[in-house]
Amino acid sequence: MKDIFADLREEPLPGGGRLWRSRDLHAGQPSILFVHGAYHGAWCFGGWLNALAGKGVGVAAVDLPGHGGLPQPADYARRGISDYARCVQEAATRLNGPLVALGHSLGALVLTKAAETVDFEALCLVAPSPAGNLPGVASVSPVPADVAKQPPALADYRAVYLAGSDVAEKWHGHLVAESPRALNERYGLKISVQPRIRRGIVIEAGQEDAARHPPGQDKALAAFYGYRYILLPDAAHCMMLQHPGSDSYRVFENWALEELGRLTQAEGI
């Protein structure tokens, strides 16, 4: 597969993150911004970015501070969801046109928090971490707060994140330690979200970790935001690492192209 990142423009962001964006985006062109979750980086969307770019879609993705090969600052263990959301806000200001955005896992919580102040046109939340003010949402046991949380071991990554797939071996080495504050804010339900963006979709992975995604939680989150809900029974938590021809990518692409078509028509582009 083509290395899409070789064709994207790389821009540092003021808060320590990084933006990757199509080089040929022109002012006013709608585009899609991708936000990764815990332990990952923009690299995890490479297949989806490549497939969309091949259709002429303007794409962008962020590396949150300390992710995707970026150095982890001395205060990394104290970086929280608001810091990550600020990175997304900084990225959005660099993209001069209507924005559709996708957030995966913890990145979905980051994205919806950023969307309290960024006027995204529509949001796609994939295997999303829930808002703390979702009625009936369950907390998760916290991690030690004083040191970065190391990524899951290969066996756990394969079982929990990729539903037993051997593709885990290809990607495991890219994972990085995560900020315990960010994890504990999610696990302790400390981040409330006030929904603003009225168009969106929630895609639930059927092969999910019940501790973090108990049955019914993702569907309830979709109702909380007023979004469409789709359950993909065969999808792993990290469904974006499955082949771009998978059901998960097709569902996302169909939705994204529909949203971009609507925006292009509205803008007269």
Tab-separated table of C-alpha atoms in Angstrom:
chain	number	residue	atom	x	y	z
A	1	MET	CA	0.000	0.000	0.000
A	2	LYS	CA	1.190	3.512	-0.829
A	3	ASP	CA	2.602	5.539	2.083
A	4	ILE	CA	0.008	8.294	2.152
A	5	PHE	CA	2.021	10.309	4.664
A	6	ALA	CA	4.760	10.868	2.067
A	7	ASP	CA	2.152	12.803	0.059
A	8	LEU	CA	0.778	14.858	2.956
A	9	ARG	CA	2.049	18.175	4.254
A	10	GLU	CA	3.398	17.983	7.827
A	11	GLU	CA	2.815	20.957	10.130
A	12	PRO	CA	3.735	21.322	13.817
A	13	LEU	CA	0.973	22.617	16.078
A	14	PRO	CA	1.550	25.129	18.908
A	15	GLY	CA	0.530	22.743	21.700
A	16	GLY	CA	2.988	20.033	20.695
A	17	GLY	CA	0.846	18.057	18.274
A	18	ARG	CA	1.195	17.677	14.526
A	19	LEU	CA	-1.117	18.084	11.551
A	20	TRP	CA	-0.921	16.031	8.361
A	21	ARG	CA	-2.934	17.465	5.455
A	22	SER	CA	-3.432	17.115	1.713
A	23	ARG	CA	-0.976	19.346	-0.120
A	24	ASP	CA	-3.482	20.471	-2.733
A	25	LEU	CA	-6.350	21.559	-0.470
A	26	HIS	CA	-7.709	24.899	-1.654
A	27	ALA	CA	-9.567	27.456	0.429
A	28	GLY	CA	-13.188	26.507	0.895
A	29	GLN	CA	-12.766	22.840	-0.049
A	30	PRO	CA	-14.475	20.438	2.360
A	31	SER	CA	-12.132	17.918	3.960
A	32	ILE	CA	-12.057	15.162	6.574
A	33	LEU	CA	-10.011	15.368	9.786
A	34	PHE	CA	-9.055	12.162	11.637
A	35	VAL	CA	-8.350	12.007	15.397
A	36	HIS	CA	-6.693	8.895	16.831
A	37	GLY	CA	-7.202	7.331	20.240
A	38	ALA	CA	-4.977	6.223	23.131
A	39	TYR	CA	-1.535	4.730	22.381
A	40	HIS	CA	-1.932	5.313	18.615
A	41	GLY	CA	-1.093	8.067	16.146
A	42	ALA	CA	-2.230	9.416	12.802
A	43	TRP	CA	-0.512	6.371	11.257
A	44	CYS	CA	-3.426	4.145	12.266
A	45	PHE	CA	-5.636	5.813	9.637
A	46	GLY	CA	-3.148	5.332	6.802
A	47	GLY	CA	-5.280	2.839	4.872
A	48	TRP	CA	-8.431	4.931	5.124
A	49	LEU	CA	-6.583	8.164	4.288
A	50	ASN	CA	-5.036	6.517	1.242
A	51	ALA	CA	-8.366	5.188	-0.003
A	52	LEU	CA	-10.082	8.565	0.379
A	53	ALA	CA	-7.223	10.517	-1.187
A	54	GLY	CA	-7.410	8.150	-4.145
A	55	LYS	CA	-10.975	9.407	-4.700
A	56	GLY	CA	-9.844	13.024	-4.660
A	57	VAL	CA	-11.038	13.710	-1.110
A	58	GLY	CA	-9.143	16.283	0.955
A	59	VAL	CA	-7.839	14.543	4.078
A	60	ALA	CA	-6.087	15.538	7.294
A	61	ALA	CA	-5.057	13.799	10.507
A	62	VAL	CA	-3.503	14.823	13.795
A	63	ASP	CA	-0.823	13.320	15.950
A	64	LEU	CA	-1.818	14.296	19.478
A	65	PRO	CA	1.081	15.534	21.667
A	66	GLY	CA	3.478	12.689	22.508
A	67	HIS	CA	2.016	10.338	19.862
A	68	GLY	CA	2.994	9.160	16.415
A	69	GLY	CA	6.711	9.503	17.053
A	70	LEU	CA	6.495	12.970	18.602
A	71	PRO	CA	8.595	13.422	21.764
A	72	GLN	CA	6.710	13.069	25.014
A	73	PRO	CA	7.141	16.253	27.086
A	74	ALA	CA	8.262	16.240	30.701
A	75	ASP	CA	4.694	16.953	31.856
A	76	TYR	CA	3.193	14.262	29.622
A	77	ALA	CA	1.596	12.387	32.535
A	78	ARG	CA	-0.392	15.553	33.304
A	79	ARG	CA	-1.721	16.042	29.774
A	80	GLY	CA	-5.481	15.553	29.738
A	81	ILE	CA	-8.429	15.481	27.388
A	82	SER	CA	-8.593	19.292	27.276
A	83	ASP	CA	-4.959	19.405	26.081
A	84	TYR	CA	-5.721	16.896	23.353
A	85	ALA	CA	-8.906	18.769	22.384
A	86	ARG	CA	-6.854	21.955	22.066
A	87	CYS	CA	-4.632	20.144	19.566
A	88	VAL	CA	-7.700	19.306	17.476
A	89	GLN	CA	-8.867	22.909	17.699
A	90	GLU	CA	-5.442	24.090	16.514
A	91	ALA	CA	-5.587	21.681	13.577
A	92	ALA	CA	-9.079	22.811	12.605
A	93	THR	CA	-7.960	26.450	12.377
A	94	ARG	CA	-5.343	25.442	9.760
A	95	LEU	CA	-7.931	23.837	7.463
A	96	ASN	CA	-9.692	26.534	5.453
A	97	GLY	CA	-12.965	24.931	4.533
A	98	PRO	CA	-15.941	22.965	5.879
A	99	LEU	CA	-14.766	20.083	8.056
A	100	VAL	CA	-16.118	16.606	8.645
A	101	ALA	CA	-14.228	14.770	11.405
A	102	LEU	CA	-13.725	11.222	12.638
A	103	GLY	CA	-12.620	10.309	16.160
A	104	HIS	CA	-11.672	6.790	17.213
A	105	SER	CA	-11.970	5.462	20.783
A	106	LEU	CA	-10.462	8.048	23.174
A	107	GLY	CA	-10.125	10.289	20.125
A	108	ALA	CA	-13.919	10.348	19.842
A	109	LEU	CA	-14.152	11.869	23.318
A	110	VAL	CA	-11.378	14.324	22.417
A	111	LEU	CA	-13.191	15.243	19.203
A	112	THR	CA	-16.581	15.811	20.806
A	113	LYS	CA	-14.940	17.989	23.452
A	114	ALA	CA	-13.181	20.009	20.740
A	115	ALA	CA	-16.504	20.272	18.911
A	116	GLU	CA	-17.887	22.364	21.772
A	117	THR	CA	-15.990	25.271	20.187
A	118	VAL	CA	-15.176	24.106	16.628
A	119	ASP	CA	-17.946	24.271	14.022
A	120	PHE	CA	-17.510	20.865	12.439
A	121	GLU	CA	-20.131	20.044	9.836
A	122	ALA	CA	-20.554	16.425	10.950
A	123	LEU	CA	-18.849	13.883	13.215
A	124	CYS	CA	-18.146	10.166	12.891
A	125	LEU	CA	-17.455	8.445	16.222
A	126	VAL	CA	-15.852	5.022	15.833
A	127	ALA	CA	-15.787	2.642	18.830
A	128	PRO	CA	-16.157	5.813	20.909
A	129	SER	CA	-15.171	6.559	24.476
A	130	PRO	CA	-18.304	8.000	26.084
A	131	ALA	CA	-18.968	11.407	27.559
A	132	GLY	CA	-18.969	11.333	31.353
A	133	ASN	CA	-22.460	12.813	31.431
A	134	LEU	CA	-23.987	10.012	29.352
A	135	PRO	CA	-26.842	8.697	31.543
A	136	GLY	CA	-26.064	5.303	33.035
A	137	VAL	CA	-22.497	5.109	31.699
A	138	ALA	CA	-20.151	2.815	33.643
A	139	SER	CA	-16.717	3.832	34.908
A	140	VAL	CA	-13.520	1.815	34.403
A	141	SER	CA	-10.805	1.100	36.978
A	142	PRO	CA	-8.155	3.852	36.955
A	143	VAL	CA	-4.481	3.457	36.089
A	144	PRO	CA	-1.591	4.735	38.292
A	145	ALA	CA	-1.542	8.499	37.935
A	146	ASP	CA	2.145	9.328	38.302
A	147	VAL	CA	3.676	7.610	35.279
A	148	ALA	CA	2.766	7.170	31.616
A	149	LYS	CA	0.762	4.002	30.978
A	150	GLN	CA	2.678	1.590	28.784
A	151	PRO	CA	0.778	0.256	25.750
A	152	PRO	CA	-0.861	-3.167	25.950
A	153	ALA	CA	1.330	-6.216	25.423
A	154	LEU	CA	1.100	-7.796	21.983
A	155	ALA	CA	-1.191	-10.615	23.148
A	156	ASP	CA	-3.577	-8.131	24.759
A	157	TYR	CA	-3.457	-5.817	21.763
A	158	ARG	CA	-4.340	-8.703	19.485
A	159	ALA	CA	-7.173	-9.950	21.705
A	160	VAL	CA	-8.741	-6.688	22.892
A	161	TYR	CA	-8.063	-4.221	20.090
A	162	LEU	CA	-7.977	-6.435	16.998
A	163	ALA	CA	-10.319	-9.341	17.843
A	164	GLY	CA	-7.533	-11.916	17.630
A	165	SER	CA	-6.177	-10.852	14.243
A	166	ASP	CA	-2.494	-11.434	13.459
A	167	VAL	CA	-2.387	-7.960	11.914
A	168	ALA	CA	-1.653	-6.852	15.493
A	169	GLU	CA	1.964	-7.903	14.994
A	170	LYS	CA	2.339	-5.379	12.173
A	171	TRP	CA	1.115	-2.433	14.207
A	172	HIS	CA	2.024	-3.166	17.806
A	173	GLY	CA	5.480	-1.609	17.543
A	174	HIS	CA	3.970	1.761	16.649
A	175	LEU	CA	2.122	2.093	19.947
A	176	VAL	CA	3.342	4.574	22.572
A	177	ALA	CA	2.802	5.078	26.292
A	178	GLU	CA	-0.339	7.064	27.123
A	179	SER	CA	-0.956	9.917	29.523
A	180	PRO	CA	-2.544	8.494	32.696
A	181	ARG	CA	-4.457	11.713	33.231
A	182	ALA	CA	-6.154	11.395	29.846
A	183	LEU	CA	-7.021	7.748	30.515
A	184	ASN	CA	-8.296	8.405	34.024
A	185	GLU	CA	-10.421	11.342	32.899
A	186	ARG	CA	-12.142	8.953	30.520
A	187	TYR	CA	-12.250	5.997	32.925
A	188	GLY	CA	-13.477	8.149	35.815
A	189	LEU	CA	-16.170	9.826	33.665
A	190	LYS	CA	-14.691	13.264	34.384
A	191	ILE	CA	-15.260	14.764	30.934
A	192	SER	CA	-18.757	16.010	30.246
A	193	VAL	CA	-19.700	17.016	26.717
A	194	GLN	CA	-22.353	19.489	25.656
A	195	PRO	CA	-23.410	18.331	22.177
A	196	ARG	CA	-23.363	21.044	19.493
A	197	ILE	CA	-22.843	19.248	16.197
A	198	ARG	CA	-26.182	17.845	15.092
A	199	ARG	CA	-25.102	15.662	12.187
A	200	GLY	CA	-23.167	12.489	12.894
A	201	ILE	CA	-22.860	8.741	13.084
A	202	VAL	CA	-21.662	6.265	15.726
A	203	ILE	CA	-20.082	3.044	14.471
A	204	GLU	CA	-19.873	0.280	17.063
A	205	ALA	CA	-17.435	-2.618	16.829
A	206	GLY	CA	-19.163	-5.927	17.427
A	207	GLN	CA	-15.927	-7.564	18.627
A	208	GLU	CA	-15.499	-5.147	21.514
A	209	ASP	CA	-14.052	-5.196	25.017
A	210	ALA	CA	-17.093	-5.389	27.317
A	211	ALA	CA	-15.279	-3.664	30.191
A	212	ARG	CA	-14.914	-0.422	28.220
A	213	HIS	CA	-17.852	-0.869	25.874
A	214	PRO	CA	-20.595	-2.761	27.702
A	215	PRO	CA	-23.593	-3.799	25.592
A	216	GLY	CA	-25.809	-0.858	24.735
A	217	GLN	CA	-23.310	1.877	25.601
A	218	ASP	CA	-22.400	2.929	22.064
A	219	LYS	CA	-26.050	2.887	20.983
A	220	ALA	CA	-26.955	5.033	23.993
A	221	LEU	CA	-24.158	7.438	23.111
A	222	ALA	CA	-25.533	7.783	19.587
A	223	ALA	CA	-28.936	8.644	21.042
A	224	PHE	CA	-27.308	11.123	23.463
A	225	TYR	CA	-25.750	13.003	20.542
A	226	GLY	CA	-28.714	12.494	18.234
A	227	TYR	CA	-26.615	10.548	15.700
A	228	ARG	CA	-27.215	7.577	13.451
A	229	TYR	CA	-26.045	4.286	14.920
A	230	ILE	CA	-24.553	1.313	13.125
A	231	LEU	CA	-23.354	-1.942	14.689
A	232	LEU	CA	-20.775	-3.914	12.688
A	233	PRO	CA	-20.794	-7.401	14.237
A	234	ASP	CA	-17.454	-8.503	12.766
A	235	ALA	CA	-15.509	-5.285	13.343
A	236	ALA	CA	-12.647	-5.063	15.841
A	237	HIS	CA	-12.140	-2.089	18.151
A	238	CYS	CA	-9.334	-0.851	15.875
A	239	MET	CA	-11.414	-1.418	12.770
A	240	MET	CA	-9.385	1.171	10.828
A	241	LEU	CA	-6.467	-1.284	10.852
A	242	GLN	CA	-8.557	-3.855	9.015
A	243	HIS	CA	-8.350	-3.906	5.220
A	244	PRO	CA	-9.794	-0.752	3.546
A	245	GLY	CA	-12.192	-3.066	1.714
A	246	SER	CA	-13.797	-4.075	5.005
A	247	ASP	CA	-17.393	-3.317	5.957
A	248	SER	CA	-16.184	-0.715	8.455
A	249	TYR	CA	-14.394	1.333	5.815
A	250	ARG	CA	-17.288	1.060	3.347
A	251	VAL	CA	-19.761	2.265	5.968
A	252	PHE	CA	-17.534	5.202	6.829
A	253	GLU	CA	-16.756	6.080	3.206
A	254	ASN	CA	-20.420	6.028	2.175
A	255	TRP	CA	-21.319	8.320	5.044
A	256	ALA	CA	-18.340	10.641	4.495
A	257	LEU	CA	-18.875	11.006	0.743
A	258	GLU	CA	-22.548	11.749	1.353
A	259	GLU	CA	-21.618	14.492	3.834
A	260	LEU	CA	-18.919	15.929	1.570
A	261	GLY	CA	-21.293	15.897	-1.394
A	262	ARG	CA	-23.850	17.817	0.617
A	263	LEU	CA	-21.237	20.401	1.615
A	264	THR	CA	-19.829	20.734	-1.895
A	265	GLN	CA	-23.301	21.359	-3.264
A	266	ALA	CA	-24.068	23.870	-0.516
A	267	GLU	CA	-20.810	25.750	-1.129
A	268	GLY	CA	-21.218	25.644	-4.904
A	269	ILE	CA	-17.774	24.075	-5.318
